[in-house]
Coordinates of N, CA and C in Angstrom, one line a residue:
Y7 N 2.1 -33.0 2.5 CA 2.0 -31.5 2.4 C 3.6 -31.2 1.8
F8 N 4.4 -31.6 2.5 CA 5.9 -31.1 2.2 C 6.7 -32.2 2.0
R9 N 6.3 -33.3 1.5 CA 7.1 -34.3 1.1 C 7.1 -34.4 -0.5
E10 N 8.4 -34.8 -1.0 CA 8.5 -35.2 -2.3 C 7.7 -36.3 -3.0
Y11 N 7.0 -36.0 -4.1 CA 6.1 -37.2 -4.5 C 6.8 -38.1 -5.2
K12 N 6.9 -39.5 -5.1 CA 7.6 -40.4 -5.7 C 7.0 -40.8 -6.8
F13 N 7.1 -40.6 -8.1 CA 6.3 -40.9 -9.3 C 6.7 -42.4 -9.7
E14 N 5.5 -43.0 -10.0 CA 5.9 -44.5 -10.6 C 5.2 -44.5 -12.0
P15 N 5.8 -45.2 -12.9 CA 5.5 -45.1 -14.5 C 4.0 -45.6 -14.4
S16 N 3.2 -44.8 -15.2 CA 1.7 -45.0 -15.1 C 1.0 -44.6 -16.3
D17 N 0.0 -45.0 -16.9 CA -0.8 -44.6 -18.0 C -1.8 -43.6 -17.5
R18 N -2.0 -43.5 -16.2 CA -3.2 -42.8 -15.4 C -2.6 -41.3 -15.2
P19 N -3.4 -40.3 -15.3 CA -3.2 -38.8 -15.0 C -2.8 -39.1 -13.5
V20 N -1.7 -38.2 -13.1 CA -1.3 -37.8 -11.5 C -1.8 -36.3 -11.1
V21 N -2.6 -36.5 -10.1 CA -3.0 -35.2 -9.5 C -2.7 -35.0 -8.1
L22 N -2.0 -33.9 -7.8 CA -1.6 -33.7 -6.4 C -2.7 -32.8 -5.7
S23 N -3.8 -33.6 -5.1 CA -5.1 -33.0 -4.7 C -5.0 -32.1 -3.7
E24 N -3.9 -31.9 -2.8 CA -3.8 -31.2 -1.8 C -2.3 -30.9 -1.3
F25 N -1.9 -29.7 -1.2 CA -0.6 -29.7 -0.8 C -0.5 -28.0 -0.5
G26 N 0.7 -28.1 0.4 CA 0.9 -26.4 0.8 C 0.5 -26.2 2.3
G27 N 0.0 -25.1 2.4 CA -0.6 -24.6 3.8 C 0.3 -23.8 4.6
Y28 N 1.1 -22.9 4.3 CA 2.0 -22.2 5.0 C 0.9 -21.1 5.9
S29 N 1.2 -20.6 6.8 CA 0.3 -20.0 7.8 C 0.9 -18.5 7.9
L30 N -0.1 -17.5 7.7 CA 0.3 -16.3 8.2 C -1.1 -15.5 8.9
K31 N -0.9 -15.1 9.9 CA -2.1 -14.5 10.9 C -2.0 -13.3 10.6
F32 N -3.3 -12.5 10.0 CA -3.3 -11.2 9.8 C -4.2 -10.5 10.4
P33 N -3.8 -9.6 11.4 CA -4.5 -8.9 12.5 C -5.5 -8.2 12.0
G34 N -6.9 -8.1 12.5 CA -8.0 -7.5 12.0 C -8.7 -8.2 11.1
H35 N -8.3 -9.2 10.3 CA -8.7 -10.0 9.3 C -8.8 -11.5 9.5
T36 N -8.7 -11.8 10.8 CA -8.7 -13.3 11.4 C -9.4 -13.7 12.3
Y37 N -9.9 -14.6 12.2 CA -11.1 -15.2 13.0 C -10.6 -15.4 14.4
S38 N -9.5 -15.7 14.8 CA -8.9 -16.1 16.1 C -7.5 -15.6 16.1
L39 N -6.8 -14.7 16.8 CA -5.3 -14.7 16.8 C -4.9 -15.4 17.9
K40 N -5.7 -16.1 18.8 CA -5.1 -17.0 19.7 C -4.8 -18.4 19.1
R41 N -5.6 -19.0 18.3 CA -5.5 -20.3 17.9 C -4.9 -20.0 16.3
N42 N -4.0 -20.7 16.1 CA -3.4 -20.6 14.6 C -2.9 -22.2 14.1
Y43 N -3.4 -22.4 12.9 CA -3.0 -23.6 12.3 C -2.5 -23.6 10.9
G44 N -1.3 -24.1 10.6 CA -0.8 -24.1 9.4 C 0.2 -25.2 9.3
Y45 N 1.1 -25.6 8.2 CA 2.0 -26.5 8.1 C 3.4 -25.9 8.3
G46 N 3.3 -24.5 8.5 CA 4.8 -23.7 8.5 C 4.4 -22.2 8.8
N47 N 4.8 -21.4 9.5 CA 4.4 -20.2 9.9 C 5.3 -19.2 9.1
T48 N 4.5 -18.2 8.7 CA 5.6 -16.9 8.0 C 5.0 -15.8 8.9
S49 N 5.8 -14.9 8.8 CA 5.6 -13.5 9.5 C 5.3 -12.2 8.6
S50 N 5.2 -12.5 7.3 CA 4.8 -11.4 6.3 C 4.4 -11.9 5.2
C51 N 3.7 -11.1 4.3 CA 3.0 -11.3 3.2 C 4.4 -11.9 2.1
D52 N 5.4 -11.0 2.2 CA 6.4 -11.5 1.4 C 7.0 -12.7 1.8
E53 N 7.1 -13.0 2.9 CA 7.7 -14.4 3.1 C 6.8 -15.5 2.9
L54 N 5.3 -15.2 3.1 CA 4.5 -16.2 2.6 C 4.7 -16.6 1.2
S55 N 4.7 -15.4 0.2 CA 4.9 -15.5 -1.0 C 5.9 -16.4 -1.5
D56 N 7.2 -15.9 -1.0 CA 8.5 -16.5 -1.1 C 8.4 -18.0 -0.7
K57 N 7.8 -18.4 0.4 CA 7.6 -19.9 0.8 C 6.9 -20.6 -0.3
I58 N 5.7 -20.0 -0.7 CA 4.8 -21.0 -1.7 C 5.6 -21.0 -2.9
I59 N 6.4 -19.9 -3.6 CA 6.6 -19.9 -4.6 C 7.8 -21.0 -4.8
A60 N 8.9 -21.0 -3.7 CA 9.8 -21.9 -3.5 C 9.4 -23.4 -3.4
L61 N 7.9 -23.6 -2.7 CA 7.6 -24.9 -2.8 C 7.1 -25.4 -4.1
Y62 N 6.6 -24.4 -4.8 CA 6.2 -24.8 -6.2 C 7.3 -25.2 -7.1
E63 N 8.4 -24.3 -6.9 CA 9.6 -24.3 -7.7 C 10.5 -25.5 -7.5
R64 N 10.2 -26.2 -6.1 CA 11.1 -27.2 -5.7 C 10.3 -28.5 -5.9
E65 N 9.1 -28.4 -5.8 CA 8.4 -29.8 -6.0 C 7.3 -30.0 -7.2
I66 N 6.7 -28.7 -7.6 CA 5.5 -28.8 -8.6 C 6.3 -28.6 -9.8
V67 N 6.9 -27.6 -10.4 CA 7.5 -27.5 -11.4 C 8.2 -28.9 -12.1
P68 N 9.3 -29.2 -11.3 CA 10.0 -30.4 -11.6 C 9.0 -31.6 -11.9
A69 N 7.8 -31.6 -11.1 CA 7.1 -33.0 -11.2 C 6.3 -32.8 -12.4
I70 N 6.3 -31.9 -13.2 CA 5.1 -31.4 -14.3 C 5.9 -32.5 -15.4
K71 N 7.4 -32.5 -15.4 CA 7.9 -33.4 -16.4 C 7.8 -34.8 -16.1
K72 N 7.5 -35.1 -15.0 CA 7.4 -36.5 -14.6 C 5.7 -37.1 -14.8
G73 N 5.3 -36.1 -15.1 CA 3.8 -36.7 -15.3 C 2.6 -35.9 -14.5
L74 N 2.8 -35.0 -13.6 CA 2.0 -34.2 -12.8 C 0.9 -33.6 -13.7
C75 N -0.2 -33.8 -13.7 CA -1.2 -33.1 -14.5 C -1.7 -32.0 -14.1
A76 N -2.1 -32.0 -12.4 CA -2.7 -30.9 -11.7 C -2.3 -31.0 -10.2
S77 N -2.5 -29.8 -10.0 CA -2.1 -29.7 -8.3 C -3.1 -28.8 -7.7
I78 N -3.4 -28.9 -6.4 CA -4.3 -27.8 -5.7 C -3.7 -27.5 -4.3
Y79 N -3.4 -26.2 -4.3 CA -2.8 -25.6 -3.2 C -3.8 -25.6 -2.1
T80 N -3.4 -25.8 -1.0 CA -4.2 -25.7 0.3 C -3.9 -24.5 1.1
Q81 N -4.7 -23.5 1.2 CA -5.8 -23.3 0.5 C -6.0 -22.0 0.1
I82 N -7.3 -21.7 -0.4 CA -7.7 -20.4 -1.1 C -7.7 -19.3 0.0
T83 N -8.7 -19.6 1.0 CA -9.0 -18.7 2.1 C -8.7 -19.1 3.4
D84 N -8.5 -18.3 4.5 CA -8.4 -18.8 5.9 C -9.8 -19.2 6.1
V85 N -9.9 -20.1 7.3 CA -11.1 -20.7 7.8 C -10.7 -20.9 9.3
E86 N -11.6 -20.1 10.0 CA -11.5 -20.2 11.3 C -10.0 -20.1 12.0
E87 N -9.5 -21.3 12.5 CA -8.2 -21.0 13.1 C -7.2 -21.3 12.1
E88 N -7.6 -21.9 10.8 CA -6.6 -22.3 9.8 C -6.3 -20.9 9.2
T89 N -5.0 -20.4 9.4 CA -4.6 -19.3 8.7 C -3.6 -19.7 7.5
N90 N -3.9 -20.6 6.6 CA -3.0 -21.0 5.7 C -3.6 -20.5 4.1
G91 N -4.6 -19.6 4.2 CA -5.1 -19.3 3.1 C -4.3 -18.3 2.2
L92 N -4.6 -18.0 1.1 CA -4.1 -16.8 0.0 C -4.8 -15.7 0.6
Y93 N -6.1 -15.7 0.8 CA -6.8 -14.6 1.3 C -7.3 -14.8 2.8
T94 N -7.7 -13.6 3.4 CA -7.9 -13.8 4.9 C -9.2 -14.2 5.0
Y95 N -9.7 -14.7 6.3 CA -10.8 -15.3 6.9 C -12.1 -14.3 6.2
D96 N -11.9 -13.0 6.2 CA -13.1 -12.1 5.8 C -13.2 -11.8 4.1
R97 N -12.0 -12.4 3.7 CA -11.9 -12.4 2.0 C -11.6 -10.8 1.6
K98 N -11.1 -10.1 2.4 CA -10.8 -8.7 2.1 C -9.4 -8.4 1.8
V99 N -8.6 -9.4 2.2 CA -7.1 -9.1 2.1 C -6.3 -10.3 1.3
C100 N -5.6 -10.1 0.1 CA -5.0 -11.1 -0.5 C -3.4 -11.0 0.2
K101 N -3.2 -12.1 0.5 CA -2.0 -12.3 1.6 C -0.6 -12.6 0.7
V102 N -0.8 -12.8 -0.7 CA 0.5 -13.0 -1.3 C 0.8 -12.0 -2.4
N103 N 1.7 -11.9 -3.0 CA 2.2 -10.8 -3.9 C 1.8 -11.6 -5.4
I104 N 0.7 -10.8 -5.9 CA 0.2 -11.3 -7.0 C 1.1 -11.3 -8.2
T105 N 1.9 -10.1 -8.3 CA 3.0 -10.1 -9.4 C 3.9 -11.2 -9.3
K106 N 4.3 -11.6 -8.2 CA 5.4 -13.1 -8.1 C 4.5 -14.0 -8.4
F107 N 3.2 -14.1 -8.3 CA 2.4 -15.2 -8.5 C 2.2 -15.4 -10.1
K108 N 2.0 -14.1 -10.7 CA 2.0 -14.2 -12.2 C 3.2 -14.8 -12.7
E109 N 4.3 -14.4 -12.3 CA 5.5 -14.8 -13.0 C 5.8 -16.4 -12.6
L110 N 5.3 -16.9 -11.5 CA 5.2 -18.3 -11.2 C 4.5 -19.1 -12.1
S111 N 3.2 -18.5 -12.5 CA 2.2 -19.2 -13.5 C 2.9 -19.5 -14.7
K112 N 3.6 -18.5 -15.3 CA 4.4 -18.9 -16.5 C 5.4 -20.1 -16.5
K113 N 5.8 -20.5 -15.4 CA 6.6 -21.7 -15.2 C 5.8 -23.0 -15.2
L114 N 4.3 -22.8 -14.9 CA 3.7 -24.0 -14.8 C 2.9 -24.3 -16.2
R115 N 3.0 -23.6 -16.9 CA 2.5 -23.7 -18.6 C 3.3 -24.5 -19.2
L116 N 2.7 -25.4 -20.0 CA 3.5 -26.5 -20.9 C 3.9 -25.6 -22.4

């Protein structure tokens, strides 16, 4: 999830099928505030956004030039005790800064 991928020469496409997973509990929109799971905790939407973007800029953007064809961030929504989604468990709150993510998306285009 947070380890640099070591690319080897290949004629096959490389897909990072699961990575990321920073956690942000969002009171009032969380299955359980007592239990929490993620690969790194954050305390605000801004911190969550910044950490995800930094991960993309550090690991994903440079990997595109090395042959990375696709990547899948874990995960889109929170589920039960896993609070590492971009949206809350009830899908009512987006936990990341959309404007910052639009800027990031420009760096992912070829």
